[in-house]
Short mmCIF file of C-alpha atoms in Angstrom, two decimals:
data_model
loop_
_atom_site.label_atom_id
_atom_site.label_comp_id
_atom_site.label_asym_id
_atom_site.label_seq_id
_atom_site.Cartn_x
_atom_site.Cartn_y
_atom_site.Cartn_z
CA UNK A 199 31.92 188.11 241.84
CA UNK A 200 31.51 188.60 245.57
CA UNK A 201 27.90 189.76 245.79
CA UNK A 202 24.69 188.40 244.34
CA UNK A 203 23.82 189.98 240.98
CA UNK A 204 20.33 190.12 239.46
CA UNK A 205 19.39 189.51 235.84
CA UNK A 206 15.83 190.48 234.92
CA UNK A 207 13.82 188.24 232.58
CA UNK A 208 10.86 190.08 231.05
CA UNK A 209 8.03 188.34 229.25
CA UNK A 210 5.31 185.76 229.64
CA UNK A 211 1.71 185.00 228.79
CA UNK A 212 2.54 181.53 227.48
CA UNK A 213 4.97 178.68 227.96
CA UNK A 214 6.53 179.59 224.64
CA UNK A 215 7.80 182.83 226.15
CA UNK A 216 8.62 181.62 229.65
CA UNK A 217 10.25 178.24 229.13
CA UNK A 218 13.25 179.47 227.09
CA UNK A 219 13.85 182.09 229.78
CA UNK A 220 13.68 179.44 232.50
CA UNK A 221 16.23 177.39 230.54
CA UNK A 222 18.63 180.37 230.45
CA UNK A 223 18.05 181.01 234.16
CA UNK A 224 18.92 177.37 234.89
CA UNK A 225 22.10 177.69 232.85
CA UNK A 226 23.09 180.91 234.66
CA UNK A 227 22.56 179.28 238.05
CA UNK A 228 24.75 176.36 236.97
CA UNK A 229 27.54 178.63 235.77
CA UNK A 230 27.45 181.11 238.65
CA UNK A 231 25.30 180.53 241.76
CA UNK A 232 25.73 184.21 242.66
CA UNK A 233 23.43 185.20 239.79
CA UNK A 234 19.79 185.78 240.75
CA UNK A 235 17.31 185.41 237.87
CA UNK A 236 14.18 187.49 238.47
CA UNK A 237 11.13 187.17 236.18
CA UNK A 238 8.68 189.92 235.26
CA UNK A 239 5.71 188.08 233.79
CA UNK A 240 2.01 188.73 233.05
CA UNK A 241 -1.04 188.32 235.24
CA UNK A 242 -2.25 185.31 233.23
CA UNK A 243 -2.81 182.14 235.26
CA UNK A 244 -0.46 180.14 233.04
CA UNK A 245 2.49 182.27 234.15
CA UNK A 246 1.90 181.50 237.82
CA UNK A 247 1.38 177.82 237.02
CA UNK A 248 4.72 177.64 235.23
CA UNK A 249 6.84 179.82 237.49
CA UNK A 250 5.58 178.38 240.79
CA UNK A 251 7.32 175.12 239.90
CA UNK A 252 10.71 176.86 239.56
CA UNK A 253 13.09 178.16 242.25
CA UNK A 254 13.13 181.62 240.68
CA UNK A 255 11.54 184.80 242.01
CA UNK A 256 8.90 186.44 239.89
CA UNK A 257 6.36 189.25 239.87
CA UNK A 258 3.40 189.88 237.53
CA UNK A 259 3.28 193.14 235.58
CA UNK A 260 0.04 195.10 235.08
CA UNK A 261 0.71 195.33 231.32
CA UNK A 262 -2.07 193.98 229.08
CA UNK A 263 -1.95 193.09 225.37
CA UNK A 264 -2.83 195.90 222.96
CA UNK A 265 -6.29 195.75 221.36
CA UNK A 266 -7.45 197.57 218.24
CA UNK A 267 -10.17 199.62 219.87
CA UNK A 268 -10.26 202.89 221.76
CA UNK A 269 -10.91 201.11 225.04
CA UNK A 270 -8.30 198.43 224.31
CA UNK A 271 -5.61 200.96 223.49
CA UNK A 272 -6.47 202.99 226.57
CA UNK A 273 -6.14 199.91 228.82
CA UNK A 274 -2.84 199.07 227.14
CA UNK A 275 -1.51 202.61 227.71
CA UNK A 276 -2.56 202.59 231.35
CA UNK A 277 -0.95 199.18 231.81
CA UNK A 278 2.23 200.40 230.12
CA UNK A 279 2.47 203.42 232.44
CA UNK A 280 1.82 201.32 235.56
CA UNK A 281 4.35 198.72 234.43
CA UNK A 282 6.91 201.42 233.70
CA UNK A 283 6.65 202.69 237.28
CA UNK A 284 6.93 199.14 238.59
CA UNK A 285 10.01 198.45 236.46
CA UNK A 286 11.77 201.67 237.47
CA UNK A 287 11.28 200.84 241.16
CA UNK A 288 12.49 197.29 240.63
CA UNK A 289 15.59 198.45 238.76
CA UNK A 290 16.37 200.97 241.51
CA UNK A 291 15.97 198.25 244.14
CA UNK A 292 17.66 195.32 242.40
CA UNK A 293 20.25 197.22 240.35
CA UNK A 294 20.23 194.45 237.70
CA UNK A 295 23.38 193.63 235.81
CA UNK A 296 21.48 192.81 232.59
CA UNK A 297 17.98 192.40 231.17
CA UNK A 298 16.74 189.64 228.83
CA UNK A 299 13.46 190.07 226.97
CA UNK A 300 11.56 186.84 226.31
CA UNK A 301 9.28 188.16 223.57
CA UNK A 302 5.69 189.36 223.52
CA UNK A 303 4.02 192.45 224.92
CA UNK A 304 5.23 191.70 228.46
CA UNK A 305 8.88 192.24 227.46
CA UNK A 306 8.55 195.72 226.01
CA UNK A 307 8.41 198.01 229.02
CA UNK A 308 11.24 196.43 230.97
CA UNK A 309 13.63 196.07 228.04
CA UNK A 310 13.03 199.60 226.73
CA UNK A 311 13.29 201.15 230.19
CA UNK A 312 16.50 199.27 230.95
CA UNK A 313 18.03 200.22 227.60
CA UNK A 314 17.29 203.91 228.21
CA UNK A 315 19.03 203.56 231.58
CA UNK A 316 22.10 202.19 229.73
CA UNK A 317 21.79 198.70 231.18
CA UNK A 318 22.95 195.73 229.05
CA UNK A 319 19.89 194.42 227.21
CA UNK A 320 19.16 191.53 224.89
CA UNK A 321 16.15 189.59 223.60
CA UNK A 322 15.40 186.00 222.72
CA UNK A 323 13.93 185.62 219.23
CA UNK A 324 13.18 181.91 218.80
CA UNK A 325 10.68 182.35 215.92
CA UNK A 326 11.92 182.69 212.36
CA UNK A 327 9.97 185.95 212.00
CA UNK A 328 10.32 188.41 214.91
CA UNK A 329 6.99 189.30 216.47
CA UNK A 330 5.75 192.87 216.81
CA UNK A 331 7.27 193.34 220.27
CA UNK A 332 10.68 192.08 219.20
CA UNK A 333 10.59 194.17 216.02
CA UNK A 334 9.94 197.19 218.23
CA UNK A 335 12.76 196.30 220.64
CA UNK A 336 15.39 195.67 217.95
CA UNK A 337 16.26 199.36 218.04
CA UNK A 338 16.94 199.32 221.79
CA UNK A 339 18.79 196.08 222.52
CA UNK A 340 22.43 195.21 222.05
CA UNK A 341 22.03 191.55 221.10
CA UNK A 342 19.34 189.27 219.65
CA UNK A 343 19.59 185.52 220.27
CA UNK A 344 17.87 183.56 217.47
CA UNK A 345 16.86 179.96 216.92
CA UNK A 346 16.97 180.04 213.11
CA UNK A 347 19.51 181.43 210.65
CA UNK A 348 16.57 182.48 208.47
CA UNK A 349 15.69 185.31 210.89
CA UNK A 350 18.33 187.48 209.24
CA UNK A 351 15.99 187.79 206.22
CA UNK A 352 13.25 189.30 208.40
CA UNK A 353 15.05 192.23 210.03
CA UNK A 354 16.28 195.52 208.61
CA UNK A 355 19.91 195.97 207.56
CA UNK A 356 20.50 198.22 210.57
CA UNK A 357 19.87 195.35 212.98
CA UNK A 358 21.44 192.34 211.26
CA UNK A 359 24.75 192.70 213.13
CA UNK A 360 22.93 192.22 216.46
CA UNK A 361 21.71 188.75 215.52
CA UNK A 362 23.36 185.60 216.84
CA UNK A 363 22.05 182.11 216.06
CA UNK A 364 22.27 180.28 219.37
CA UNK A 365 19.25 178.03 219.04
CA UNK A 366 16.22 178.16 221.33
CA UNK A 367 17.09 177.50 224.99
CA UNK A 368 15.72 174.19 226.28
CA UNK A 369 15.24 173.31 229.94
CA UNK A 370 17.90 171.02 231.38
CA UNK A 371 15.40 168.32 232.37
CA UNK A 372 14.19 167.99 228.78
CA UNK A 373 17.71 167.64 227.41
CA UNK A 374 18.44 164.96 230.03
CA UNK A 375 15.29 163.00 229.23
CA UNK A 376 14.37 160.33 231.80
CA UNK A 377 14.17 156.63 230.89
CA UNK A 378 11.01 155.84 228.94
CA UNK A 379 9.80 153.31 231.50
CA UNK A 380 10.01 155.80 234.37
CA UNK A 381 8.39 158.60 232.36
CA UNK A 382 5.58 156.29 231.22
CA UNK A 383 4.77 155.28 234.77
CA UNK A 384 4.56 158.88 235.93
CA UNK A 385 2.19 159.70 233.08
CA UNK A 386 0.10 156.55 233.50
CA UNK A 387 1.14 155.16 230.12
CA UNK A 388 2.12 151.67 228.98
CA UNK A 389 5.87 151.73 228.22
CA UNK A 390 5.45 148.83 225.78
CA UNK A 391 3.07 150.75 223.49
CA UNK A 392 4.07 153.46 221.05
CA UNK A 393 2.83 156.91 222.02
CA UNK A 394 1.18 159.56 219.87
CA UNK A 395 1.52 162.94 221.60
CA UNK A 396 -0.99 165.65 220.72
CA UNK A 397 -0.27 169.17 221.93
CA UNK A 398 -1.42 172.69 221.20
CA UNK A 399 1.30 174.06 223.52
CA UNK A 400 0.77 175.34 227.07
CA UNK A 401 -2.77 176.65 226.55
CA UNK A 402 -3.99 173.97 224.14
CA UNK A 403 -5.47 174.47 220.69
CA UNK A 404 -9.10 173.74 219.86
CA UNK A 405 -8.52 173.18 216.13
CA UNK A 406 -5.63 170.77 216.79
CA UNK A 407 -7.79 168.85 219.27
CA UNK A 408 -10.63 168.61 216.79
CA UNK A 409 -8.41 167.68 213.84
CA UNK A 410 -6.82 164.75 215.68
CA UNK A 411 -10.09 163.36 216.99
CA UNK A 412 -11.78 163.73 213.59
CA UNK A 413 -8.90 162.04 211.78
CA UNK A 414 -8.85 159.20 214.32
CA UNK A 415 -12.59 158.77 213.84
CA UNK A 416 -12.05 158.31 210.11
CA UNK A 417 -9.11 155.95 210.63
CA UNK A 418 -11.06 153.79 213.07
CA UNK A 419 -14.11 153.65 210.82
CA UNK A 420 -11.98 152.29 207.96
CA UNK A 421 -9.97 149.90 210.14
CA UNK A 422 -10.99 146.24 210.11
CA UNK A 423 -10.11 145.90 213.80
CA UNK A 424 -11.68 149.20 214.81
CA UNK A 425 -8.66 150.07 216.95
CA UNK A 426 -5.20 151.59 216.79
CA UNK A 427 -2.85 148.62 216.86
CA UNK A 428 0.15 149.09 219.13
CA UNK A 429 -0.48 152.78 219.88
CA UNK A 430 -1.63 154.87 222.81
CA UNK A 431 -2.46 158.57 222.92
CA UNK A 432 -1.26 161.29 225.27
CA UNK A 433 -3.27 164.43 224.57
CA UNK A 434 -2.44 167.81 226.14
CA UNK A 435 -5.73 169.53 225.47
CA UNK A 436 -5.55 172.84 227.37
CA UNK A 437 -7.32 173.87 230.55
CA UNK A 438 -10.58 174.93 228.88
CA UNK A 439 -10.77 171.98 226.49
CA UNK A 440 -9.77 168.87 228.43
CA UNK A 441 -13.28 167.81 229.49
CA UNK A 442 -14.63 168.00 225.93
CA UNK A 443 -11.65 166.10 224.53
CA UNK A 444 -12.06 163.33 227.13
CA UNK A 445 -15.73 163.04 226.21
CA UNK A 446 -14.94 162.70 222.51
CA UNK A 447 -12.40 159.95 223.12
CA UNK A 448 -15.03 158.08 225.15
CA UNK A 449 -17.43 158.35 222.23
CA UNK A 450 -14.74 156.91 219.95
CA UNK A 451 -14.08 154.16 222.51
CA UNK A 452 -10.42 155.09 222.37
CA UNK A 453 -8.35 154.90 225.53
CA UNK A 454 -6.42 158.14 225.74
CA UNK A 455 -4.63 159.95 228.55
CA UNK A 456 -5.92 163.52 228.40
CA UNK A 457 -4.25 166.26 230.43
CA UNK A 458 -5.09 169.94 230.48
CA UNK A 459 -1.45 170.88 231.04
CA UNK A 460 1.76 169.42 232.44
CA UNK A 461 5.07 171.10 233.25
CA UNK A 462 6.71 167.65 232.92
CA UNK A 463 7.42 167.87 229.19
CA UNK A 464 10.62 165.88 229.76
CA UNK A 465 8.41 162.89 230.55
CA UNK A 466 6.11 163.61 227.61
CA UNK A 467 8.90 163.73 225.03
CA UNK A 468 10.65 160.71 226.58
CA UNK A 469 7.53 158.68 225.69
CA UNK A 470 6.77 160.25 222.30
CA UNK A 471 7.14 158.27 219.07
CA UNK A 472 5.14 160.76 216.98
CA UNK A 473 3.60 164.15 217.67
CA UNK A 474 0.83 166.31 216.25
CA UNK A 475 1.64 169.82 217.39
CA UNK A 476 1.47 173.53 216.88
CA UNK A 477 4.76 174.96 215.63
CA UNK A 478 5.57 177.61 218.19
CA UNK A 479 9.27 178.22 218.60
CA UNK A 480 9.61 176.30 221.87
CA UNK A 481 7.63 173.36 220.54
CA UNK A 482 9.89 173.17 217.48
CA UNK A 483 12.99 173.38 219.66
CA UNK A 484 11.78 170.60 221.97
CA UNK A 485 10.78 168.37 219.06
CA UNK A 486 14.22 168.67 217.51
CA UNK A 487 16.08 168.35 220.83
CA UNK A 488 14.18 165.14 221.58
CA UNK A 489 14.26 163.82 218.00
CA UNK A 490 10.48 163.44 217.75
CA UNK A 491 8.99 163.16 214.23
CA UNK A 492 5.98 165.42 213.93
CA UNK A 493 3.00 166.65 211.97
CA UNK A 494 2.77 170.39 212.51
CA UNK A 495 -0.38 172.54 212.35
CA UNK A 496 0.82 176.16 212.49
CA UNK A 497 -1.32 178.65 214.38
CA UNK A 498 -3.44 180.26 211.65
CA UNK A 499 -4.53 183.51 213.30
CA UNK A 500 -1.30 185.54 213.29
CA UNK A 501 -1.00 188.07 210.50
CA UNK A 502 2.68 187.31 209.88
CA UNK A 503 2.15 183.51 209.95
CA UNK A 504 5.34 183.07 211.94
CA UNK A 505 4.45 179.55 213.05
CA UNK A 506 4.23 178.55 209.40
CA UNK A 507 7.77 179.85 208.90
CA UNK A 508 8.93 177.81 211.91
CA UNK A 509 7.23 174.68 210.59
CA UNK A 510 8.76 175.16 207.15
CA UNK A 511 12.24 175.30 208.68
CA UNK A 512 11.68 171.78 210.09
CA UNK A 513 9.85 170.43 207.07
CA UNK A 514 12.54 171.62 204.65
CA UNK A 515 15.01 169.38 206.48
CA UNK A 516 12.70 166.36 206.57
CA UNK A 517 12.01 166.58 210.30
CA UNK A 518 8.26 167.26 210.04
CA UNK A 519 5.21 167.30 207.83
CA UNK A 520 2.98 170.37 207.72
CA UNK A 521 -0.75 170.81 207.18
CA UNK A 522 -2.65 174.06 206.96
CA UNK A 523 -5.09 174.76 209.77
CA UNK A 524 -8.29 175.54 207.88
CA UNK A 525 -10.12 176.39 211.13
CA UNK A 526 -12.67 173.76 210.11
CA UNK A 527 -12.98 170.43 211.93
CA UNK A 528 -13.93 168.32 208.90
CA UNK A 529 -11.35 169.82 206.54
CA UNK A 530 -8.58 169.56 209.11
CA UNK A 531 -9.48 165.96 209.88
CA UNK A 532 -9.42 165.07 206.18
CA UNK A 533 -6.02 166.76 205.73
CA UNK A 534 -4.48 165.15 208.79
CA UNK A 535 -5.79 161.62 208.29
CA UNK A 536 -3.54 160.41 205.42
CA UNK A 537 -0.40 161.82 207.03
CA UNK A 538 -1.20 160.42 210.45
CA UNK A 539 -2.32 157.05 209.13
CA UNK A 540 0.83 156.60 207.07
CA UNK A 541 3.24 157.62 209.83
CA UNK A 542 1.63 155.47 212.50
CA UNK A 543 2.74 152.33 210.68
CA UNK A 544 5.82 153.47 208.74
CA UNK A 545 8.67 152.93 211.18
CA UNK A 546 11.54 153.62 208.73
CA UNK A 547 10.01 156.96 207.76
CA UNK A 548 9.55 157.98 211.39
CA UNK A 549 13.15 157.02 212.16
CA UNK A 550 14.40 159.09 209.21
CA UNK A 551 12.36 162.08 210.39
CA UNK A 552 13.67 161.66 213.93
CA UNK A 553 17.25 161.67 212.62
CA UNK A 554 16.55 164.85 210.65
CA UNK A 555 14.97 166.49 213.70
CA UNK A 556 18.00 165.66 215.82
CA UNK A 557 20.31 167.24 213.24
CA UNK A 558 18.53 170.59 213.76
CA UNK A 559 18.91 170.56 217.53
CA UNK A 560 21.16 173.04 219.35
CA UNK A 561 21.31 171.56 222.86
CA UNK A 562 23.82 174.15 224.10
CA UNK A 563 21.54 177.12 223.36
CA UNK A 564 20.75 177.96 227.00
CA UNK A 565 24.42 177.83 227.96
CA UNK A 566 25.42 180.02 224.99
CA UNK A 567 22.83 182.68 225.87
CA UNK A 568 23.77 182.56 229.56
CA UNK A 569 27.46 183.06 228.83
CA UNK A 570 26.68 185.87 226.42
CA UNK A 571 24.65 187.64 229.12
CA UNK A 572 27.49 187.25 231.60
CA UNK A 573 29.88 188.71 229.06
CA UNK A 574 27.57 191.73 228.62
CA UNK A 575 27.48 192.47 232.35
#
């Protein structure tokens, strides 16, 4: 290939959508430096935060998520039309060789427009159950790259042949995890202590934050020493929640490192001995790739409960335990406490869970998707 060729990556709004795309872009750059990944994201701050730390070009789209109201639908339609014009101009300018949808409302316009222009199109579907946007795009794309074999049970017969189980693409730096001592120093942790990682993904999760702090309160109150022996906490609380979480740890007199967000998840997972986490597709993929035993609290507000399906895929293989998010601080704390308390001090069980998690990992996912895209061009 003598000239630089562009591949468009459409999607965003969360790390769960962007990070797998970044992993594929990294793999493409490694295979063929003449490929130019170009991201079409959302106007949310998290997208800029994530993409600014990469070498890839990107542009926000005016598209907004659909809302079930007259005004919400009108704003969505206006955003769709404006995004469609933006995408058509970008396609005319860049003449992309292929388009990869990353899921969510921000993928729809670009993927559909490209498909109608007869460009090679594909989507990433890292959740067990395809979301609304991906269900909509199944009719337009040529290929669907999945994390889980179980996805085949959640699409119509007409689309099953498009599915390919590649795994969820993971960024190269996470797969090549740094030494624990180095990662601990960068995060301000003690490399000699075991680390409990708490994360609600890139934007944090209030109910996960509350559940962990409430369960720790109960554990400490029943502990003769009044402290967590041999453990430290790294808590990724989310931009809007970090101050409150720090305050609550001070009240508990627990020393915890609380961050609102970090792009350095390679360091985080290099230090992790146990995690309490949401079960978004990227989180599940990173937990398995890094062999981290986990307690998963699936996001409870989606109608299709796709995070529960993701969590079940890990739990069925012994890689994770799952609790229902009751959206109630006390109930969640009471549910989490016995699981957390037992795993903190049961090393053999954690090691067995880590082994099971590792068995589910597909570390070559990004490379497989990248090569498939190149073959489509």
